[in-house]
mmCIF file of C-alpha atoms in Angstrom:
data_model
loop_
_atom_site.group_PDB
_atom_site.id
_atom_site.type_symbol
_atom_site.label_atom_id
_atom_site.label_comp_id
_atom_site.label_asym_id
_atom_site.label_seq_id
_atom_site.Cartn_x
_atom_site.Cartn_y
_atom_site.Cartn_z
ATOM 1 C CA UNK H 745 82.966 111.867 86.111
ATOM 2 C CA UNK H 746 85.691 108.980 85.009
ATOM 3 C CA UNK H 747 88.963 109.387 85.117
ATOM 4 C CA UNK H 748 92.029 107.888 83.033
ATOM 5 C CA UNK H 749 94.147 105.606 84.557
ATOM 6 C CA UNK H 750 96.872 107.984 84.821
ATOM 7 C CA UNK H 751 94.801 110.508 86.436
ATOM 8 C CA UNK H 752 94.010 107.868 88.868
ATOM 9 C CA UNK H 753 97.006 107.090 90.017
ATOM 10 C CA UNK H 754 98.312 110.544 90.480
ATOM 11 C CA UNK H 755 95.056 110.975 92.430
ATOM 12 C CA UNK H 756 95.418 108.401 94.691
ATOM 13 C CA UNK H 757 99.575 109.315 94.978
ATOM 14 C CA UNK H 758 97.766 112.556 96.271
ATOM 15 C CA UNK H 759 95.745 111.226 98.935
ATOM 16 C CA UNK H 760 98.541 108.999 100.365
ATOM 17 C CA UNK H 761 100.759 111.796 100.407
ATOM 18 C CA UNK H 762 97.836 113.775 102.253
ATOM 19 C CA UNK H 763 97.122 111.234 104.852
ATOM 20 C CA UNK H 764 100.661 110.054 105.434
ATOM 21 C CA UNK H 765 101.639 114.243 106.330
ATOM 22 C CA UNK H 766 98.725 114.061 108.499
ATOM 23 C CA UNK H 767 101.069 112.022 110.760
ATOM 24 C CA UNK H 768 98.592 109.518 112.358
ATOM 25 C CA UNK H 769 99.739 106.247 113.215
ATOM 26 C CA UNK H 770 97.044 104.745 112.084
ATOM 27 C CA UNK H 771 98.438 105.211 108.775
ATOM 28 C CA UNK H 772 100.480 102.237 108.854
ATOM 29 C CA UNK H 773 97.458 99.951 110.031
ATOM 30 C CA UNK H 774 95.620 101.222 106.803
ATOM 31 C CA UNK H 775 98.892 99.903 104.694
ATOM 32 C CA UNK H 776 98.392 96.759 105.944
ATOM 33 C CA UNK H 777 95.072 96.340 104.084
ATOM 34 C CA UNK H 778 94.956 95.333 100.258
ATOM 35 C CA UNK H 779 95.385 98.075 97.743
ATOM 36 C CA UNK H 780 91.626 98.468 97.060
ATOM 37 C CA UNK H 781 90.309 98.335 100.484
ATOM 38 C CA UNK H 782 93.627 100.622 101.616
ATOM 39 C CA UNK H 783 92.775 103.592 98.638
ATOM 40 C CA UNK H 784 89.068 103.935 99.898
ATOM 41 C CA UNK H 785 90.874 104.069 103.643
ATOM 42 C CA UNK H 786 92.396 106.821 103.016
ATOM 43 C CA UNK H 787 90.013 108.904 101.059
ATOM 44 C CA UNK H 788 87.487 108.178 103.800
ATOM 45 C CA UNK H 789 90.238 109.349 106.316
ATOM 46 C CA UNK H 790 91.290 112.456 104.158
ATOM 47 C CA UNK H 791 87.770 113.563 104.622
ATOM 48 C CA UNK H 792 87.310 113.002 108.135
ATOM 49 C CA UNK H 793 90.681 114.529 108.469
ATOM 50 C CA UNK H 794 89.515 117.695 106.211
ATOM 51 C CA UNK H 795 86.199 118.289 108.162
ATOM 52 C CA UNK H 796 88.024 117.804 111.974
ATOM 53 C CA UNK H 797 90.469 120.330 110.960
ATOM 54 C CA UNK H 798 87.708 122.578 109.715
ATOM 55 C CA UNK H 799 86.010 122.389 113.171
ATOM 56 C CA UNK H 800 89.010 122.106 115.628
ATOM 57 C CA UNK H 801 90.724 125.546 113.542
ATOM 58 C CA UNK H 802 90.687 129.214 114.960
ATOM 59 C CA UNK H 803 88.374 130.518 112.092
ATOM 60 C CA UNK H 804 85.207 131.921 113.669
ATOM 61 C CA UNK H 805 82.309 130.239 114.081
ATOM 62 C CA UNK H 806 80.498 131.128 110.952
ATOM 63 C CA UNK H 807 83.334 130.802 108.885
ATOM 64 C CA UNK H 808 83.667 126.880 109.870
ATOM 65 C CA UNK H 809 80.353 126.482 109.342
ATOM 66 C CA UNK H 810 80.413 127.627 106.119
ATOM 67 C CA UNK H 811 83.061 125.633 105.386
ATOM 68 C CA UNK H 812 81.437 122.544 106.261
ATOM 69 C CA UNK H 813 78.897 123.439 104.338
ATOM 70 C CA UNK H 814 81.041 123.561 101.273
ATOM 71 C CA UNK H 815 81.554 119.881 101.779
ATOM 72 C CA UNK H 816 78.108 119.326 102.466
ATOM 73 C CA UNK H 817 77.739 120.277 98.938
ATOM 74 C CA UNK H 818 80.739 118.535 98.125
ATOM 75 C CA UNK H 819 79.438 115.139 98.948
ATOM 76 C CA UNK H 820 76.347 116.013 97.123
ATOM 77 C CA UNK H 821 78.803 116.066 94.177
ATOM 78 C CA UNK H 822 80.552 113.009 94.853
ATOM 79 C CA UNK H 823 77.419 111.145 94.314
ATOM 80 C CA UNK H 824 76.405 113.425 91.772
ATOM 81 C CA UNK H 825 79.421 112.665 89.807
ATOM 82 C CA UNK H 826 80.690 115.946 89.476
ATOM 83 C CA UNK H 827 83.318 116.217 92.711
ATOM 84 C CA UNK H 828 85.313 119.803 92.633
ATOM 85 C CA UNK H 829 88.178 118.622 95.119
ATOM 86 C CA UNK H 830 90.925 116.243 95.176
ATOM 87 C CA UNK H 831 89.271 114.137 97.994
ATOM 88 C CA UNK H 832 85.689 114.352 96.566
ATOM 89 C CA UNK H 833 87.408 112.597 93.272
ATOM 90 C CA UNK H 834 89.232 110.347 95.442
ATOM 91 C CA UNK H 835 85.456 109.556 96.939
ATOM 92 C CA UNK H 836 83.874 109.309 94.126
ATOM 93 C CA UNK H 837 85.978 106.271 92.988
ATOM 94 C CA UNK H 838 85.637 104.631 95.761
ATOM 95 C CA UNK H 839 82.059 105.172 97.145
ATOM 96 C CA UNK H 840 80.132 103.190 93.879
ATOM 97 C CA UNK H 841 82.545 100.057 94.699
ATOM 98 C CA UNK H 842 81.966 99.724 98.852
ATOM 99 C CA UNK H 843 78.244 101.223 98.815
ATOM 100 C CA UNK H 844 78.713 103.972 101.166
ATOM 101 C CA UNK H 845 75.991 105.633 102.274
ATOM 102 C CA UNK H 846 75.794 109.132 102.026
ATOM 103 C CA UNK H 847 74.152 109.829 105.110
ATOM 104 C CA UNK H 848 77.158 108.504 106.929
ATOM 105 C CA UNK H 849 79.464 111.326 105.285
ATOM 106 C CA UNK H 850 76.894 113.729 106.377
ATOM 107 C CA UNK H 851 76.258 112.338 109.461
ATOM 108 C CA UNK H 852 80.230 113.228 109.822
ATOM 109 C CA UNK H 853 80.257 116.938 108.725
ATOM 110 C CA UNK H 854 77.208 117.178 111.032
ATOM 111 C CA UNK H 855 79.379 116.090 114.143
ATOM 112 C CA UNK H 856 82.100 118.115 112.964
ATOM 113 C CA UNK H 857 79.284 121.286 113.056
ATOM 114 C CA UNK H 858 78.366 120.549 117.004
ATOM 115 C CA UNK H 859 82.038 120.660 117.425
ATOM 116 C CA UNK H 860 82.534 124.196 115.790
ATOM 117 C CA UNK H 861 81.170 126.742 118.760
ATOM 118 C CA UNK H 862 83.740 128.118 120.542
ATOM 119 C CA UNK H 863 81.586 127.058 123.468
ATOM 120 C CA UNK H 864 80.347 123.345 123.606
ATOM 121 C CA UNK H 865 78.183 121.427 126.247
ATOM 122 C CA UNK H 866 76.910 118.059 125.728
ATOM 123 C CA UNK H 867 73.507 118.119 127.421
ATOM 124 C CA UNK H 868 72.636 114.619 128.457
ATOM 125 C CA UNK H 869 73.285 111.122 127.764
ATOM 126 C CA UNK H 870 70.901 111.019 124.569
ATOM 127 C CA UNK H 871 72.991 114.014 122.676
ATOM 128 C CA UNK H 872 76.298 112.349 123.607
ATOM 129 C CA UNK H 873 74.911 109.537 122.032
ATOM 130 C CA UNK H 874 74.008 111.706 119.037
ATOM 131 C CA UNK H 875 77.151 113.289 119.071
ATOM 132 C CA UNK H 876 79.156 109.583 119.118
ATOM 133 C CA UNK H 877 76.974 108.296 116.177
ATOM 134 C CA UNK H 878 77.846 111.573 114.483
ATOM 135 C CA UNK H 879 81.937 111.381 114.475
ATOM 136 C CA UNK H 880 82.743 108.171 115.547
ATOM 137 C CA UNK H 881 79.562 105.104 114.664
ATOM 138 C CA UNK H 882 79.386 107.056 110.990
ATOM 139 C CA UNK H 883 83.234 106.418 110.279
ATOM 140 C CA UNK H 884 82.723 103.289 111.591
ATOM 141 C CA UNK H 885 79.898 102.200 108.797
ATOM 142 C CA UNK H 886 82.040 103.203 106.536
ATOM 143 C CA UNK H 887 85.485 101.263 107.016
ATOM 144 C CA UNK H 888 82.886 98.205 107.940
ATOM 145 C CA UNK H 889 81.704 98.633 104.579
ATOM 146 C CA UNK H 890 84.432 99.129 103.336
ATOM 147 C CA UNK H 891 86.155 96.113 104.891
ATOM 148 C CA UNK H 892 83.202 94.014 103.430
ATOM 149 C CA UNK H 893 81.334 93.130 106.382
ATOM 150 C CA UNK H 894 77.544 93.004 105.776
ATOM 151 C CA UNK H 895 75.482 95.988 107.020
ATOM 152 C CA UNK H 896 73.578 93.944 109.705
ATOM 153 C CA UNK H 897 76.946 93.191 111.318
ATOM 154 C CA UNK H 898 78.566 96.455 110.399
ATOM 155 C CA UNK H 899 75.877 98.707 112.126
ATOM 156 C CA UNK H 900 76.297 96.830 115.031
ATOM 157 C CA UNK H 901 79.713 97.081 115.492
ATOM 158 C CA UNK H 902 80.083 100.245 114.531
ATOM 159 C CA UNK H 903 77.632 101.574 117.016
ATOM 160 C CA UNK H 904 79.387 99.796 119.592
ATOM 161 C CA UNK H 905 82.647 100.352 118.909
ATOM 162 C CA UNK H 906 82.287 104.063 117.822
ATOM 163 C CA UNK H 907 80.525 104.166 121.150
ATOM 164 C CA UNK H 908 83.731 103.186 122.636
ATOM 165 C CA UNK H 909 86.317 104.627 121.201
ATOM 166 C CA UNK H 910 84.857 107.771 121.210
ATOM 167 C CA UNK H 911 83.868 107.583 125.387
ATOM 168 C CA UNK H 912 87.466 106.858 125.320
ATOM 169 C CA UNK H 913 88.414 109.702 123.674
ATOM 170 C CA UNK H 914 86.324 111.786 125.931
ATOM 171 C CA UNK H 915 87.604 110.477 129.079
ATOM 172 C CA UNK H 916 91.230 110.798 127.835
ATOM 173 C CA UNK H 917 91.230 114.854 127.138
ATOM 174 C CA UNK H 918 88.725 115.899 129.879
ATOM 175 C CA UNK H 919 91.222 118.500 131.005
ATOM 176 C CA UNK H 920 92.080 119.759 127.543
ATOM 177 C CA UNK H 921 88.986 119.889 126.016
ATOM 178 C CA UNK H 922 87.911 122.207 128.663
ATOM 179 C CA UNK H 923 90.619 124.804 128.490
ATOM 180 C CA UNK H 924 89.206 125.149 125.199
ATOM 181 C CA UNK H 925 85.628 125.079 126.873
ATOM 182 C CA UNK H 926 84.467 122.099 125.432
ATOM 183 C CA UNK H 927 83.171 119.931 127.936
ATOM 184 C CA UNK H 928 81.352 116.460 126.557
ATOM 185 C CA UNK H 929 80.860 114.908 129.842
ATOM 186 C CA UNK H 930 77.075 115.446 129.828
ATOM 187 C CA UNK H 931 75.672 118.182 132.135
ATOM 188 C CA UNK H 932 72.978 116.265 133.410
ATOM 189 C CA UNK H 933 75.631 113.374 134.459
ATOM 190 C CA UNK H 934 77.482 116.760 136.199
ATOM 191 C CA UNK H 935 74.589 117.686 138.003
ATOM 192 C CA UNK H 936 73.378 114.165 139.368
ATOM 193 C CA UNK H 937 77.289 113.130 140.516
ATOM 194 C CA UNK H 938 76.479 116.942 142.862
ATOM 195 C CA UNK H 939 78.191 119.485 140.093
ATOM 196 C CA UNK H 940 76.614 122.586 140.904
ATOM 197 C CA UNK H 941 77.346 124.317 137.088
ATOM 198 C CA UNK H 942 80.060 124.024 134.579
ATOM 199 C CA UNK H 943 79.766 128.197 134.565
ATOM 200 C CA UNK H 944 81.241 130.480 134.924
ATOM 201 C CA UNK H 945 85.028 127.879 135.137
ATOM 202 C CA UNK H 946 84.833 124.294 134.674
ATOM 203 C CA UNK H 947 86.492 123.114 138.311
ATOM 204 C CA UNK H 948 88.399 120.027 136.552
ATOM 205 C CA UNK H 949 89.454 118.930 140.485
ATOM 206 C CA UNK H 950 85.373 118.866 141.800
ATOM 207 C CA UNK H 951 84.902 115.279 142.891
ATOM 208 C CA UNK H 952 81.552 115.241 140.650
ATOM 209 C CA UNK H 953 83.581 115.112 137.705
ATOM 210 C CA UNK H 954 85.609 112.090 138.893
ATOM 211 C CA UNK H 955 82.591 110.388 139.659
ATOM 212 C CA UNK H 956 80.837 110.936 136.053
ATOM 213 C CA UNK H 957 84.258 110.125 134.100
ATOM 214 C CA UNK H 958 83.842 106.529 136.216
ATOM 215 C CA UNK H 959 80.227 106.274 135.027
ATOM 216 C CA UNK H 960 81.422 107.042 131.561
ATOM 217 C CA UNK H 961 84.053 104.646 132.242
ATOM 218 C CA UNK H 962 81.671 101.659 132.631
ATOM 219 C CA UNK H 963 79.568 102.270 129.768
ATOM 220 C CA UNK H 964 82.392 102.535 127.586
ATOM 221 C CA UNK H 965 83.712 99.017 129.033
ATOM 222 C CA UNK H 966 80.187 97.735 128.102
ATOM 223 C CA UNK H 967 80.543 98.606 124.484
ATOM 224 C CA UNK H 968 84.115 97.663 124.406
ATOM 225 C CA UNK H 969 82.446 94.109 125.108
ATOM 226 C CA UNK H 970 79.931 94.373 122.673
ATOM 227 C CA UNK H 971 82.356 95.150 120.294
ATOM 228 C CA UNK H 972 84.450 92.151 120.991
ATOM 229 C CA UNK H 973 81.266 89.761 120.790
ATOM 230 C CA UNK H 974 80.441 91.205 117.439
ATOM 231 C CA UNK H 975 84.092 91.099 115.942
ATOM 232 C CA UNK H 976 83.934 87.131 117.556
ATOM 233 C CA UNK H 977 80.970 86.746 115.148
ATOM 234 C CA UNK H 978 82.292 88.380 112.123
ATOM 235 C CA UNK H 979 86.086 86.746 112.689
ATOM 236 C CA UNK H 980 89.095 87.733 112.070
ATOM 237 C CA UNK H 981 89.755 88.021 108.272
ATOM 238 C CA UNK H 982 87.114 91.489 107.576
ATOM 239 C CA UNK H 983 87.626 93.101 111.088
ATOM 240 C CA UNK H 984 91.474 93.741 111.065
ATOM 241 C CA UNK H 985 91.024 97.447 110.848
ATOM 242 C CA UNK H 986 88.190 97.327 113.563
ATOM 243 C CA UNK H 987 90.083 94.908 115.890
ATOM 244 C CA UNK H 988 93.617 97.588 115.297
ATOM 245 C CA UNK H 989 91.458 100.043 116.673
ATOM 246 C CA UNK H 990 89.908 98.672 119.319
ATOM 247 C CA UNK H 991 93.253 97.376 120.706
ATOM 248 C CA UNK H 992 95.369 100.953 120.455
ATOM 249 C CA UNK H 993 91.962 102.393 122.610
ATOM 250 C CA UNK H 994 91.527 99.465 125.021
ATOM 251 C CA UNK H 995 95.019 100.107 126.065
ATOM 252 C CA UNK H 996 94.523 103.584 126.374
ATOM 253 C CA UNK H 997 91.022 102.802 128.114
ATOM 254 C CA UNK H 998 92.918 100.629 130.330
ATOM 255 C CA UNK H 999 95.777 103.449 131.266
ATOM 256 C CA UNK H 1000 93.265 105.620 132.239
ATOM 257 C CA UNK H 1001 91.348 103.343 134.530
ATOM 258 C CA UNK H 1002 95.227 102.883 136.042
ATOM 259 C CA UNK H 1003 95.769 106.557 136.267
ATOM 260 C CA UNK H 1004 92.413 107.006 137.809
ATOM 261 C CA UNK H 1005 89.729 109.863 137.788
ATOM 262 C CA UNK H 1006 90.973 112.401 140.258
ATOM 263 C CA UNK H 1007 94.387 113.357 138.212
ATOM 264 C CA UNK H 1008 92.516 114.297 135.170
ATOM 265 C CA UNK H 1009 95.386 116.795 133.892
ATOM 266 C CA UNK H 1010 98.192 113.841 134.067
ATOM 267 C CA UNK H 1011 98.033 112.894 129.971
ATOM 268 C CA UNK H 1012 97.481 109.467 129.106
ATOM 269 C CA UNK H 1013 98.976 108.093 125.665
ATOM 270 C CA UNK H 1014 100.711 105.003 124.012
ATOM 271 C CA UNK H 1015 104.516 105.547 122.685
ATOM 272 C CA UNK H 1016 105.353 104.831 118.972
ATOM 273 C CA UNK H 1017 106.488 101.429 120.284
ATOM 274 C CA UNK H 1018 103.085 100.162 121.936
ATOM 275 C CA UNK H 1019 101.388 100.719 119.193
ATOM 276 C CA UNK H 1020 103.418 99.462 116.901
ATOM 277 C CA UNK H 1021 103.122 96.741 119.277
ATOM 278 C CA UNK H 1022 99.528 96.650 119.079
ATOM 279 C CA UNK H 1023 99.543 96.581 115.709
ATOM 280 C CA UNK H 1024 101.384 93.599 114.741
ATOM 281 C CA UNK H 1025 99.573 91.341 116.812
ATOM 282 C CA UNK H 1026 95.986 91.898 115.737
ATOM 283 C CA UNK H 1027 97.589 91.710 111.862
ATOM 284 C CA UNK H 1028 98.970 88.200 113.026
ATOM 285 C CA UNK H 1029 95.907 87.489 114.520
#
């Protein structure tokens, strides 16, 4: 499918519009990028958006997963040429130019579907792993690629980083994630820091979870450092959007570590300002 320049424009109007509503603050990090690489931002982060919505709503179960589904097929028509939505058309113009992979956008939906259940338990380290590559080393690929660093790089840092962020995420909503009983810390982690079982209540307070977040904490440090080594290697110029993000989380990585494991239900989060903050110094980098 091609579109008229006209079309175009009112189609990327559309997913501006869509991403700047969605209220993330990483919105104005995107804007700092150059129109191209900025357009395929934001389609990329109107699908993520679209597919975490899907999974984090109050639809039942089978009803999410049939919705994810949908997009499944979706995707299939973005490189089929023949895109149905607004955001598969937004795709489709900008998946040809960057060489995005396919996989990685299913990789995505397939996170999104672990995340669905109304119940979740991450096993054991390997499907954490599984489950980071899924929502978090996938998107990653994608704004490398998109950024123009070279695959060989790109996977690198986008394992790393994804690992990272993600952990980070993790470690930050413990307490909320598991009023919705969701609980990623991984159950054989639980059990070897002397959790007994996450059933029937999650006991946020237990000691054992304090001591996995901190060995969850370390390996996220780790990959925080691989990140950094890889972004050294790359420099500065293709790894602003990658460095932006790895500064907002480091600081949020970093307020946790000062808030500490056994006050798990005291939020941790950056103000407006911070990252703002944050922001302008990796773009002057």
């Amino acid at each position: 499918m091609t579109f008229d320049t006209h079309t175009t424009i009112r189609l990327n109007h559309r997913i501006e519009k869509k991403v700047r509503e969605a209220g993330s603050s990483f919105y104005w990090a995107m804007r700092l990028l150059d129109s191209e690489k900025r357009r395929a931002m934001y389609a990329v982060y109107a699908f993520c958006r679209e597919v975490d919505d899907i999974a984090d709503g109050r639809d039942p179960e089978p009803k999410k997963l049939e919705d994810l589904d949908k997009w499944r097929r979706e995707i299939a028509q973005v490189y089929g040429g023949k895109p149905k939505s607004f955001i598969g058309s937004a795709l489709q113009l900008v998946v040809p130019q960057h060489q995005l992979q396919k996989a990685d956008f299913l990789a995505i939906i397939d996170g999104m579907e672990m995340d669905a259940p109304q119940h979740f338990q991450i096993t054991n380290r390997s499907d954490l792993e599984l489950y980071c590559e899924r929502v978090a080393c996938a998107v990653g690929r994608l704004s490398n690629a998109i950024c123009g660093i070279t695959p060989d790089d790109g996977d690198v840092l986008a394992k790393s980083l994804g690992e990272a962020l993600q952990l980070t995420n993790i470690l930050r909503d413990v307490a909320e994630d598991a009023k919705r009983d969701h609980v990623y810390l991984p159950d054989d982690l639980l059990v070897k820091n002397g959790y007994v079982s996450i059933t029937p209540d999650f006991a946020i307070d237990d000691p054992a979870i304090a001591r996995t977040c901190s060995e969850l904490s370390e390996i996220a440090y780790q990959q925080f450092s691989a990140a950094q080594t890889v972004i050294r290697k790359i420099g500065s110029q293709k790894t602003l959007a990658a460095r932006i993000m790895m500064a907002v989380y480091k600081r949020i990585y970093d307020k946790l570590l000062d808030r500490g494991w056994d006050r798990l239900e005291q939020p941790v989060s950056l103000t407006k300002f911070e990252k703002g903050l944050l922001i302008l110094r990796e773009s002057l980098a």
